[in-house]
C-alpha cells in the first residue's frame, strides 16, 4: 500500500513537470526562401527553353527564346524608312517616285492588317484569341494609317517645294528612331533572361508552347541563404531586436540537433491573435509574433523544413 502511494506521488510529480516545463527552444517555425516567379515579357511561340527543375542558374543567364519574327520585320521596315530618308533629300524627282512606291507598300500592308483584324475579331468572339492580340493589330493599323498620311503629305510637299519637303522628311527621322528603339526592345524581351542566382524550384512552360506577356515560365530561389520564419511568444519579445545573433537548429537524428548561426532580419509588429482588452502576464505569453532569421545554408536546410530558434545561443 505504501509502495503504491509513493508510485502515485512520483507519477503526479512527473506529469506536473512535463505539463509546466518550458520547451527547449524560444521559437519554432519553417524555413523559407525569397522565391522569384519568372514570366514571359513577349508574346509568341517558345522556340527554345532549356530550364529544368533543380538547375542552378546565374543572374543574367539566357535560358530561352520566344519568337520575335514580327517585331524583327517591323524594325527592318522602320530602318529601311530611315535609310530612305537620306536618299529622298538629295534629288526631289527620284524622291517622288520612291515615296510613291513606299506608299503602295504601306497601303498593301494596311489592307493586309484590315483582313487580319477581321479574322482576329472572329477568333476573340470564339475565345480562340485574346483581346491583347486584337489591340496590337489595331495599334499597328493606326501606325500604318499615320505613316500613309505622312507619306502622302511627303509627295505633295515634294511637288510643291523641294526645300520644304526636305525639312519635312528630316523631321520624320526622330519619331522613326523612336519606333526603331521600341521594336528593338520588343526583340530584346523575346530573350528569356534569368534574373537571379538560384535553383529552379518549378517549371511551368515547355518548348513549343505559346507564351503570353506575364505568363509564368518558372520559379527560382536562392537557397544559399534561407529564412527561418518562427513564432515567438509575447513575453520573450522584449528580449530580441533586429540584427541580433541567434541560433537556429534542426533535428539530426532522434535526439540530436544541428545548429546554425542566424541573424534576426524581421520582427512582426502585430501578434497573430487578437489580444484581449485586459491581459495578465500569463495571457501575454499566449500571444505569438512572427520573426525571420537569416541562416546560411550548408546544403542540409530545405524549404519548408521545421526549425527552432534559440535566443543568445541558448542550448536548451
Coordinates of C-alpha atoms in Angstrom, one line a residue, residues 75-88 102 106 147 169 172-173 176:
X75 CA 12.2 47.0 -87.1
X76 CA 13.7 46.3 -90.5
X77 CA 10.8 48.2 -92.1
X78 CA 11.4 51.3 -89.9
X79 CA 15.2 51.0 -90.6
X80 CA 14.5 51.0 -94.3
X81 CA 12.4 54.1 -93.9
X82 CA 15.2 55.9 -92.1
X83 CA 17.6 54.9 -94.7
X84 CA 15.2 56.1 -97.4
X85 CA 15.0 59.5 -95.7
X86 CA 18.7 60.1 -96.5
X87 CA 18.2 59.3 -100.2
X88 CA 15.0 61.3 -100.6
X102 CA 6.7 53.2 -100.5
X106 CA 2.2 50.7 -97.0
X147 CA 2.6 56.5 -91.9
X169 CA 11.4 64.4 -94.4
X172 CA 10.3 62.3 -89.6
X173 CA 13.6 60.8 -88.5
X176 CA 11.0 56.7 -86.7

